[in-house]
mmCIF file of C-alpha atoms and ligand atoms in Angstrom:
data_model
loop_
_atom_site.group_PDB
_atom_site.id
_atom_site.type_symbol
_atom_site.label_atom_id
_atom_site.label_comp_id
_atom_site.label_asym_id
_atom_site.label_seq_id
_atom_site.Cartn_x
_atom_site.Cartn_y
_atom_site.Cartn_z
ATOM 1 C CA MET S 1 -102.433 -107.764 177.182
ATOM 2 C CA ARG S 2 -99.518 -107.728 179.618
ATOM 3 C CA LYS S 3 -96.109 -107.742 178.020
ATOM 4 C CA LYS S 4 -93.957 -110.723 178.912
ATOM 5 C CA ILE S 5 -91.310 -109.921 181.482
ATOM 6 C CA ASP S 6 -87.760 -109.683 180.187
ATOM 7 C CA VAL S 7 -86.305 -112.769 181.840
ATOM 8 C CA SER S 8 -82.808 -111.411 181.443
ATOM 9 C CA ILE S 9 -83.516 -108.890 184.187
ATOM 10 C CA MET S 10 -82.404 -109.551 187.677
ATOM 11 C CA ILE S 11 -82.615 -107.291 190.700
ATOM 12 C CA ASN S 12 -79.137 -106.303 191.835
ATOM 13 C CA ILE S 13 -78.692 -105.072 195.363
ATOM 14 C CA ALA S 14 -75.737 -103.734 197.333
ATOM 15 C CA ILE S 15 -75.092 -104.036 201.046
ATOM 16 C CA LEU S 16 -73.367 -101.193 202.869
ATOM 17 C CA GLY S 17 -71.824 -102.409 206.135
ATOM 18 C CA PHE S 18 -71.062 -106.132 206.478
ATOM 19 C CA GLY S 19 -71.660 -106.565 210.203
ATOM 20 C CA ILE S 20 -74.273 -108.687 211.974
ATOM 21 C CA VAL S 21 -77.282 -107.483 209.966
ATOM 22 C CA GLY S 22 -75.451 -106.912 206.672
ATOM 23 C CA SER S 23 -73.955 -110.402 206.645
ATOM 24 C CA GLY S 24 -77.271 -111.896 207.831
ATOM 25 C CA THR S 25 -78.918 -110.233 204.841
ATOM 26 C CA TYR S 26 -76.303 -111.659 202.478
ATOM 27 C CA ASP S 27 -76.825 -115.156 203.951
ATOM 28 C CA LEU S 28 -80.575 -114.844 203.503
ATOM 29 C CA THR S 29 -80.246 -113.889 199.819
ATOM 30 C CA VAL S 30 -78.092 -117.000 199.293
ATOM 31 C CA GLU S 31 -80.065 -119.505 201.423
ATOM 32 C CA ASN S 32 -83.513 -118.403 200.210
ATOM 33 C CA ALA S 33 -82.535 -117.415 196.663
ATOM 34 C CA ALA S 34 -84.908 -119.866 194.990
ATOM 35 C CA SER S 35 -88.002 -118.970 197.018
ATOM 36 C CA ILE S 36 -87.296 -115.245 196.698
ATOM 37 C CA GLU S 37 -86.924 -115.581 192.933
ATOM 38 C CA LYS S 38 -90.296 -117.354 192.817
ATOM 39 C CA LYS S 39 -91.956 -114.564 194.809
ATOM 40 C CA VAL S 40 -90.342 -111.667 192.931
ATOM 41 C CA GLY S 41 -90.392 -113.219 189.478
ATOM 42 C CA VAL S 42 -86.670 -112.689 188.817
ATOM 43 C CA PRO S 43 -83.513 -113.452 190.811
ATOM 44 C CA VAL S 44 -82.487 -110.995 193.530
ATOM 45 C CA ARG S 45 -78.740 -111.072 194.032
ATOM 46 C CA VAL S 46 -76.153 -109.155 196.014
ATOM 47 C CA LYS S 47 -73.833 -107.567 193.467
ATOM 48 C CA LYS S 48 -71.605 -105.535 195.787
ATOM 49 C CA ILE S 49 -70.833 -105.204 199.470
ATOM 50 C CA VAL S 50 -69.146 -102.109 200.872
ATOM 51 C CA ASP S 51 -67.064 -102.452 204.024
ATOM 52 C CA ILE S 52 -63.664 -101.204 205.071
ATOM 53 C CA LEU S 53 -62.727 -104.339 207.034
ATOM 54 C CA ASP S 54 -60.900 -107.352 205.606
ATOM 55 C CA PHE S 55 -63.208 -110.105 204.339
ATOM 56 C CA SER S 56 -60.632 -111.885 202.151
ATOM 57 C CA LYS S 57 -61.605 -115.265 203.661
ATOM 58 C CA HIS S 58 -65.376 -114.802 203.397
ATOM 59 C CA PRO S 59 -67.234 -116.689 200.630
ATOM 60 C CA ALA S 60 -68.546 -113.307 199.428
ATOM 61 C CA ARG S 61 -65.023 -111.811 199.210
ATOM 62 C CA ASP S 62 -65.275 -111.137 195.457
ATOM 63 C CA LEU S 63 -68.242 -108.827 196.042
ATOM 64 C CA ILE S 64 -66.501 -106.683 198.646
ATOM 65 C CA THR S 65 -65.297 -103.189 197.857
ATOM 66 C CA LYS S 66 -64.098 -100.440 200.154
ATOM 67 C CA ASN S 67 -65.334 -97.793 197.739
ATOM 68 C CA PHE S 68 -68.972 -96.680 197.932
ATOM 69 C CA ASP S 69 -68.637 -95.070 194.478
ATOM 70 C CA ASP S 70 -68.530 -98.601 193.025
ATOM 71 C CA VAL S 71 -72.145 -98.906 194.174
ATOM 72 C CA LYS S 72 -73.273 -95.342 193.527
ATOM 73 C CA ASN S 73 -72.012 -95.401 189.948
ATOM 74 C CA ASP S 74 -73.267 -98.883 189.099
ATOM 75 C CA PRO S 75 -76.455 -98.426 187.045
ATOM 76 C CA GLU S 76 -77.353 -102.106 187.511
ATOM 77 C CA ILE S 77 -77.765 -101.733 191.272
ATOM 78 C CA SER S 78 -81.307 -100.578 192.007
ATOM 79 C CA ILE S 79 -81.590 -101.286 195.762
ATOM 80 C CA VAL S 80 -79.066 -100.416 198.451
ATOM 81 C CA VAL S 81 -79.246 -102.007 201.903
ATOM 82 C CA GLU S 82 -77.742 -99.705 204.526
ATOM 83 C CA THR S 83 -76.643 -101.625 207.608
ATOM 84 C CA ILE S 84 -73.735 -99.407 208.614
ATOM 85 C CA GLY S 85 -75.438 -97.854 211.629
ATOM 86 C CA GLY S 86 -74.791 -94.409 213.069
ATOM 87 C CA THR S 87 -75.690 -91.122 211.455
ATOM 88 C CA ARG S 88 -72.521 -89.899 209.749
ATOM 89 C CA VAL S 89 -71.302 -92.193 206.937
ATOM 90 C CA ALA S 90 -74.712 -93.896 206.777
ATOM 91 C CA TYR S 91 -76.386 -90.515 206.181
ATOM 92 C CA GLU S 92 -73.901 -89.493 203.500
ATOM 93 C CA PHE S 93 -74.166 -92.810 201.622
ATOM 94 C CA THR S 94 -77.962 -93.058 201.948
ATOM 95 C CA LYS S 95 -78.468 -89.559 200.596
ATOM 96 C CA ALA S 96 -76.046 -90.165 197.727
ATOM 97 C CA ALA S 97 -77.703 -93.485 196.842
ATOM 98 C CA LEU S 98 -81.187 -91.915 196.817
ATOM 99 C CA LEU S 99 -79.968 -88.974 194.732
ATOM 100 C CA ALA S 100 -78.434 -91.496 192.323
ATOM 101 C CA GLY S 101 -81.939 -92.954 191.852
ATOM 102 C CA LYS S 102 -81.533 -96.065 193.993
ATOM 103 C CA SER S 103 -84.010 -97.220 196.636
ATOM 104 C CA VAL S 104 -82.571 -97.645 200.122
ATOM 105 C CA VAL S 105 -83.592 -100.169 202.771
ATOM 106 C CA THR S 106 -82.258 -99.810 206.301
ATOM 107 C CA SER S 107 -82.169 -101.245 209.801
ATOM 108 C CA ASN S 108 -80.596 -98.017 211.091
ATOM 109 C CA LYS S 109 -82.964 -96.573 213.701
ATOM 110 C CA ALA S 110 -80.651 -93.706 214.609
ATOM 111 C CA LEU S 111 -80.602 -92.504 211.020
ATOM 112 C CA VAL S 112 -84.354 -92.911 210.485
ATOM 113 C CA SER S 113 -85.133 -91.176 213.770
ATOM 114 C CA GLU S 114 -82.794 -88.271 213.010
ATOM 115 C CA HIS S 115 -83.013 -87.838 209.222
ATOM 116 C CA GLY S 116 -86.037 -89.937 208.200
ATOM 117 C CA LEU S 117 -88.114 -86.937 207.105
ATOM 118 C CA GLU S 118 -85.436 -85.556 204.816
ATOM 119 C CA LEU S 119 -84.448 -88.938 203.375
ATOM 120 C CA THR S 120 -88.069 -89.896 202.697
ATOM 121 C CA LYS S 121 -88.593 -86.563 200.944
ATOM 122 C CA ILE S 122 -85.544 -87.125 198.731
ATOM 123 C CA ALA S 123 -86.746 -90.643 197.933
ATOM 124 C CA LYS S 124 -90.150 -89.261 196.846
ATOM 125 C CA GLU S 125 -88.537 -86.595 194.680
ATOM 126 C CA LYS S 126 -86.376 -89.211 192.980
ATOM 127 C CA ASN S 127 -89.300 -91.632 192.639
ATOM 128 C CA VAL S 128 -87.564 -94.337 194.674
ATOM 129 C CA ARG S 129 -88.228 -95.743 198.165
ATOM 130 C CA TYR S 130 -86.671 -95.350 201.591
ATOM 131 C CA LEU S 131 -87.931 -98.264 203.716
ATOM 132 C CA PHE S 132 -87.056 -99.148 207.303
ATOM 133 C CA GLU S 133 -89.080 -102.174 208.478
ATOM 134 C CA ALA S 134 -85.936 -103.558 210.175
ATOM 135 C CA SER S 135 -85.332 -100.402 212.217
ATOM 136 C CA VAL S 136 -87.894 -101.376 214.887
ATOM 137 C CA GLY S 137 -88.507 -104.735 216.525
ATOM 138 C CA GLY S 138 -85.838 -106.763 214.676
ATOM 139 C CA GLY S 139 -87.733 -109.454 212.788
ATOM 140 C CA ILE S 140 -91.224 -108.384 213.918
ATOM 141 C CA PRO S 141 -93.373 -106.990 211.103
ATOM 142 C CA ILE S 142 -94.571 -103.643 212.478
ATOM 143 C CA ILE S 143 -93.917 -100.711 210.127
ATOM 144 C CA ARG S 144 -95.840 -102.129 207.176
ATOM 145 C CA PRO S 145 -98.722 -103.453 209.335
ATOM 146 C CA LEU S 146 -99.011 -99.981 210.897
ATOM 147 C CA LYS S 147 -98.934 -98.246 207.507
ATOM 148 C CA GLN S 148 -101.209 -100.694 205.740
ATOM 149 C CA CYS S 149 -103.177 -103.188 207.818
ATOM 150 C CA LEU S 150 -104.053 -100.711 210.586
ATOM 151 C CA ALA S 151 -104.339 -97.670 208.307
ATOM 152 C CA ALA S 152 -108.100 -97.406 208.825
ATOM 153 C CA ASN S 153 -107.708 -96.701 212.540
ATOM 154 C CA GLU S 154 -106.958 -93.589 214.495
ATOM 155 C CA ILE S 155 -104.023 -94.839 216.536
ATOM 156 C CA GLU S 156 -104.467 -93.951 220.197
ATOM 157 C CA GLU S 157 -101.354 -95.433 221.741
ATOM 158 C CA ILE S 158 -98.340 -97.633 221.003
ATOM 159 C CA TYR S 159 -96.254 -99.207 223.713
ATOM 160 C CA GLY S 160 -93.778 -102.010 223.830
ATOM 161 C CA VAL S 161 -90.626 -103.749 224.870
ATOM 162 C CA LEU S 162 -88.391 -102.516 222.072
ATOM 163 C CA ASN S 163 -84.855 -103.380 223.091
ATOM 164 C CA GLY S 164 -83.714 -106.986 222.879
ATOM 165 C CA THR S 165 -80.415 -106.486 224.693
ATOM 166 C CA THR S 166 -81.855 -105.035 227.893
ATOM 167 C CA ASN S 167 -84.720 -107.502 227.890
ATOM 168 C CA TYR S 168 -82.179 -110.310 227.554
ATOM 169 C CA ILE S 169 -80.146 -108.876 230.448
ATOM 170 C CA LEU S 170 -83.174 -108.440 232.740
ATOM 171 C CA THR S 171 -84.373 -111.969 231.968
ATOM 172 C CA LYS S 172 -80.960 -113.547 232.653
ATOM 173 C CA MET S 173 -80.633 -111.626 235.925
ATOM 174 C CA ARG S 174 -84.082 -112.786 237.043
ATOM 175 C CA ASP S 175 -84.016 -116.417 235.880
ATOM 176 C CA GLU S 176 -80.360 -117.372 236.322
ATOM 177 C CA GLY S 177 -79.000 -114.784 238.731
ATOM 178 C CA THR S 178 -76.492 -113.702 236.052
ATOM 179 C CA SER S 179 -74.720 -110.423 236.785
ATOM 180 C CA PHE S 180 -75.599 -107.387 234.662
ATOM 181 C CA ALA S 181 -72.077 -107.333 233.153
ATOM 182 C CA ASP S 182 -72.083 -111.055 232.250
ATOM 183 C CA ALA S 183 -75.558 -110.894 230.753
ATOM 184 C CA LEU S 184 -74.525 -107.875 228.662
ATOM 185 C CA LYS S 185 -71.435 -109.744 227.461
ATOM 186 C CA GLN S 186 -73.666 -112.659 226.387
ATOM 187 C CA ALA S 187 -76.000 -110.278 224.529
ATOM 188 C CA GLN S 188 -72.986 -108.789 222.766
ATOM 189 C CA ASP S 189 -71.654 -112.240 221.832
ATOM 190 C CA LYS S 190 -75.037 -113.124 220.348
ATOM 191 C CA GLY S 191 -74.970 -109.981 218.186
ATOM 192 C CA TYR S 192 -77.910 -108.286 219.934
ATOM 193 C CA ALA S 193 -76.200 -105.201 221.354
ATOM 194 C CA GLU S 194 -75.332 -101.948 219.622
ATOM 195 C CA LYS S 195 -71.672 -101.162 218.822
ATOM 196 C CA ASP S 196 -71.827 -98.929 221.868
ATOM 197 C CA PRO S 197 -74.111 -100.869 224.237
ATOM 198 C CA ALA S 198 -74.644 -97.705 226.280
ATOM 199 C CA ASP S 199 -77.356 -96.903 223.692
ATOM 200 C CA ASP S 200 -79.192 -100.092 224.671
ATOM 201 C CA ILE S 201 -78.779 -99.647 228.404
ATOM 202 C CA ASN S 202 -79.640 -95.960 228.699
ATOM 203 C CA GLY S 203 -82.804 -96.281 226.612
ATOM 204 C CA ALA S 204 -81.516 -94.352 223.568
ATOM 205 C CA ASP S 205 -82.094 -97.290 221.202
ATOM 206 C CA ALA S 206 -85.664 -97.832 222.445
ATOM 207 C CA ALA S 207 -86.314 -94.058 222.275
ATOM 208 C CA ARG S 208 -85.306 -93.994 218.603
ATOM 209 C CA LYS S 209 -87.590 -96.942 217.906
ATOM 210 C CA ILE S 210 -90.648 -95.445 219.624
ATOM 211 C CA ASN S 211 -89.887 -92.214 217.795
ATOM 212 C CA ILE S 212 -90.093 -94.057 214.474
ATOM 213 C CA LEU S 213 -93.272 -95.914 215.440
ATOM 214 C CA SER S 214 -94.949 -92.713 216.560
ATOM 215 C CA TRP S 215 -93.947 -91.046 213.264
ATOM 216 C CA VAL S 216 -95.523 -93.879 211.283
ATOM 217 C CA ALA S 217 -98.626 -94.052 213.498
ATOM 218 C CA PHE S 218 -99.301 -90.358 214.139
ATOM 219 C CA GLY S 219 -97.641 -88.799 211.101
ATOM 220 C CA GLU S 220 -95.324 -86.581 213.142
ATOM 221 C CA LEU S 221 -91.668 -87.143 213.901
ATOM 222 C CA VAL S 222 -91.129 -85.709 217.372
ATOM 223 C CA ASP S 223 -87.783 -84.255 218.331
ATOM 224 C CA TYR S 224 -85.719 -87.186 219.608
ATOM 225 C CA ASP S 225 -84.033 -84.993 222.240
ATOM 226 C CA LYS S 226 -87.425 -84.280 223.812
ATOM 227 C CA ILE S 227 -88.104 -87.961 224.517
ATOM 228 C CA GLU S 228 -87.949 -88.582 228.238
ATOM 229 C CA ARG S 229 -85.926 -91.706 228.805
ATOM 230 C CA ARG S 230 -84.650 -93.726 231.702
ATOM 231 C CA GLY S 231 -82.618 -96.849 231.096
ATOM 232 C CA VAL S 232 -81.940 -99.956 233.137
ATOM 233 C CA GLY S 233 -78.331 -99.210 234.161
ATOM 234 C CA ASP S 234 -79.262 -98.692 237.784
ATOM 235 C CA ILE S 235 -81.459 -101.800 238.191
ATOM 236 C CA THR S 236 -79.828 -103.960 240.861
ATOM 237 C CA PRO S 237 -80.148 -107.706 241.554
ATOM 238 C CA ASN S 238 -82.048 -106.596 244.660
ATOM 239 C CA ASP S 239 -84.643 -104.700 242.595
ATOM 240 C CA ILE S 240 -85.143 -107.849 240.528
ATOM 241 C CA LYS S 241 -85.452 -110.050 243.618
ATOM 242 C CA LYS S 242 -87.949 -107.656 245.148
ATOM 243 C CA ALA S 243 -89.987 -107.533 241.940
ATOM 244 C CA LYS S 244 -90.095 -111.344 241.900
ATOM 245 C CA ALA S 245 -91.325 -111.406 245.502
ATOM 246 C CA ASP S 246 -93.985 -108.798 244.644
ATOM 247 C CA GLY S 247 -95.247 -110.895 241.707
ATOM 248 C CA VAL S 248 -94.127 -108.413 239.041
ATOM 249 C CA VAL S 249 -91.346 -108.312 236.431
ATOM 250 C CA ILE S 250 -89.216 -105.364 235.393
ATOM 251 C CA LYS S 251 -89.419 -104.447 231.713
ATOM 252 C CA MET S 252 -88.124 -101.414 229.854
ATOM 253 C CA VAL S 253 -91.244 -100.044 228.208
ATOM 254 C CA ALA S 254 -91.348 -97.464 225.420
ATOM 255 C CA ARG S 255 -94.598 -95.561 224.876
ATOM 256 C CA ALA S 256 -96.096 -93.055 222.437
ATOM 257 C CA LYS S 257 -99.490 -91.431 222.807
ATOM 258 C CA ARG S 258 -101.387 -88.239 222.213
ATOM 259 C CA VAL S 259 -101.654 -86.049 225.308
ATOM 260 C CA ASP S 260 -103.734 -82.855 224.879
ATOM 261 C CA GLY S 261 -103.260 -83.059 221.130
ATOM 262 C CA LYS S 262 -99.483 -83.474 221.391
ATOM 263 C CA ILE S 263 -97.494 -86.662 220.762
ATOM 264 C CA VAL S 264 -95.541 -87.700 223.836
ATOM 265 C CA CYS S 265 -92.920 -90.456 223.685
ATOM 266 C CA SER S 266 -91.122 -91.944 226.673
ATOM 267 C CA VAL S 267 -88.919 -94.869 227.726
ATOM 268 C CA ALA S 268 -88.685 -96.155 231.298
ATOM 269 C CA PRO S 269 -88.330 -99.371 233.293
ATOM 270 C CA GLN S 270 -91.681 -100.514 234.645
ATOM 271 C CA ARG S 271 -92.889 -103.087 237.141
ATOM 272 C CA VAL S 272 -95.236 -105.200 235.033
ATOM 273 C CA PRO S 273 -97.751 -107.524 236.764
ATOM 274 C CA LEU S 274 -97.366 -111.214 235.951
ATOM 275 C CA GLY S 275 -100.773 -111.270 234.238
ATOM 276 C CA SER S 276 -99.713 -108.640 231.679
ATOM 277 C CA PRO S 277 -98.799 -109.884 228.193
ATOM 278 C CA PHE S 278 -95.403 -108.158 228.608
ATOM 279 C CA ALA S 279 -94.535 -110.438 231.534
ATOM 280 C CA LEU S 280 -94.111 -113.315 229.059
ATOM 281 C CA VAL S 281 -91.838 -111.348 226.733
ATOM 282 C CA ASP S 282 -88.449 -112.701 227.756
ATOM 283 C CA GLY S 283 -84.894 -112.796 226.478
ATOM 284 C CA VAL S 284 -84.283 -111.109 223.132
ATOM 285 C CA GLN S 285 -88.005 -111.113 222.317
ATOM 286 C CA ASN S 286 -89.790 -107.786 221.774
ATOM 287 C CA ALA S 287 -93.501 -107.026 221.887
ATOM 288 C CA ILE S 288 -95.418 -104.041 220.590
ATOM 289 C CA ILE S 289 -99.020 -103.234 221.413
ATOM 290 C CA VAL S 290 -100.909 -100.878 219.117
ATOM 291 C CA ARG S 291 -104.278 -99.496 220.194
ATOM 292 C CA GLY S 292 -106.506 -98.328 217.348
ATOM 293 C CA ASN S 293 -109.940 -96.763 217.751
ATOM 294 C CA PHE S 294 -111.692 -99.541 215.782
ATOM 295 C CA VAL S 295 -109.465 -102.586 216.118
ATOM 296 C CA GLY S 296 -108.757 -102.225 219.843
ATOM 297 C CA GLU S 297 -105.411 -103.613 221.021
ATOM 298 C CA VAL S 298 -103.210 -105.624 218.665
ATOM 299 C CA MET S 299 -99.981 -107.190 219.853
ATOM 300 C CA PHE S 300 -96.914 -107.958 217.739
ATOM 301 C CA TYR S 301 -94.349 -110.326 219.212
ATOM 302 C CA GLY S 302 -91.068 -111.856 218.081
ATOM 303 C CA PRO S 303 -87.262 -111.678 218.038
ATOM 304 C CA GLY S 304 -86.214 -108.063 218.548
ATOM 305 C CA ALA S 305 -82.571 -108.345 217.532
ATOM 306 C CA GLY S 306 -80.048 -110.679 215.916
ATOM 307 C CA GLY S 307 -78.636 -110.975 212.427
ATOM 308 C CA ARG S 308 -80.981 -113.542 210.910
ATOM 309 C CA ALA S 309 -84.200 -112.125 212.380
ATOM 310 C CA THR S 310 -83.334 -108.572 211.361
ATOM 311 C CA ALA S 311 -82.251 -109.724 207.906
ATOM 312 C CA SER S 312 -85.759 -111.157 207.495
ATOM 313 C CA ALA S 313 -87.199 -107.650 207.940
ATOM 314 C CA VAL S 314 -84.552 -106.052 205.712
ATOM 315 C CA MET S 315 -85.313 -108.481 202.902
ATOM 316 C CA SER S 316 -89.070 -107.969 203.236
ATOM 317 C CA ASP S 317 -88.470 -104.356 202.178
ATOM 318 C CA VAL S 318 -86.095 -105.415 199.405
ATOM 319 C CA ILE S 319 -88.710 -107.872 198.105
ATOM 320 C CA GLU S 320 -91.449 -105.218 198.240
ATOM 321 C CA ILE S 321 -89.328 -102.857 196.123
ATOM 322 C CA ALA S 322 -88.146 -105.644 193.805
ATOM 323 C CA ARG S 323 -91.740 -106.703 193.129
ATOM 324 C CA ASN S 324 -92.602 -103.120 192.196
ATOM 325 C CA ILE S 325 -89.647 -102.885 189.857
ATOM 326 C CA VAL S 326 -90.733 -106.109 188.181
ATOM 327 C CA ALA S 327 -94.370 -104.952 187.967
ATOM 328 C CA HIS S 328 -93.296 -101.702 186.301
ATOM 329 C CA SER S 329 -90.989 -103.509 183.902
ATOM 330 C CA LYS S 330 -93.973 -105.664 182.876
ATOM 331 C CA ARG S 331 -96.042 -102.558 182.162
ATOM 332 C CA ALA S 332 -93.247 -100.857 180.182
HETATM 333 N N1 HSE K 401 -79.416 -103.385 220.008
HETATM 334 C C1 HSE K 401 -80.723 -103.565 219.490
HETATM 335 C C2 HSE K 401 -81.544 -104.351 220.509
HETATM 336 C C3 HSE K 401 -80.648 -104.266 218.182
HETATM 337 O O1 HSE K 401 -80.941 -104.973 221.389
HETATM 338 O O2 HSE K 401 -82.762 -104.340 220.456
HETATM 339 C C4 HSE K 401 -81.941 -104.329 217.418
HETATM 340 O O3 HSE K 401 -82.404 -103.059 217.068
#
């Protein structure tokens, strides 16, 4: 017979980096606390938030610390959400959290693309998880569907519109004649763009995302520096006008496929015919098409950036880990 769960347990999480995604994740844990508790079996609460900025007026101010050691050394915190971004501090904290026996959930595509292999290995050795559903496609479920629902297939190709900021810019330029600079400013104001939006515009962000997808789908993490990428920085209003007249739309498309046994990833703007499913993917929306040898083509579509949408993906990983912790505590 199953032992009764100790109702005094609660899953404590910490958030590292209280920016757009970190604060969106906090809001989600507060707004959806009751339904999450129902699904996990125990409450899931944010116990600490690490950020160096001043949040003395924020409702969560009592949870804020500037010192990561307060999280690392807290035995009650079992899941750490890393939403710092970048590969320096985020790498150091993620590694330390995993080594301290905590699972880590991230939206940080740069870190996963650069250090995912090592961090996943450490997580396995420490018997915890390193999950990154939120690192690709914002709120679109794609990592877990690839790993689980499509696991029976040999994946032949993955391609998609993977950057919300540039898709937003291209859409605004086409539909409203907005200038590139103004559309970028709007995307920044809406919390879509990277801290350094050059990463969005030059294709680096999309290259990291296709790198992660190809790792999950093909089991090999290709060298990010070898990904051929061309951004949208040189697309002019004239190019957009001409595309419109030709009955096509310009989309920045990322692609991963096997060529002569090797995985090749690329990012480039493409003229997409109006009949293509990508032609309808506008604004901050992303779309990912996966071609498997049995299922054929499957398309995933939804908001590719933004605090609330990305928090949804972050918390799906937290809930997955929390459910496992609860299941194990029942068996103990
Ligand atoms: N800057 C990214 C984008 C955020 O615009 O898609 C989500 O990864």
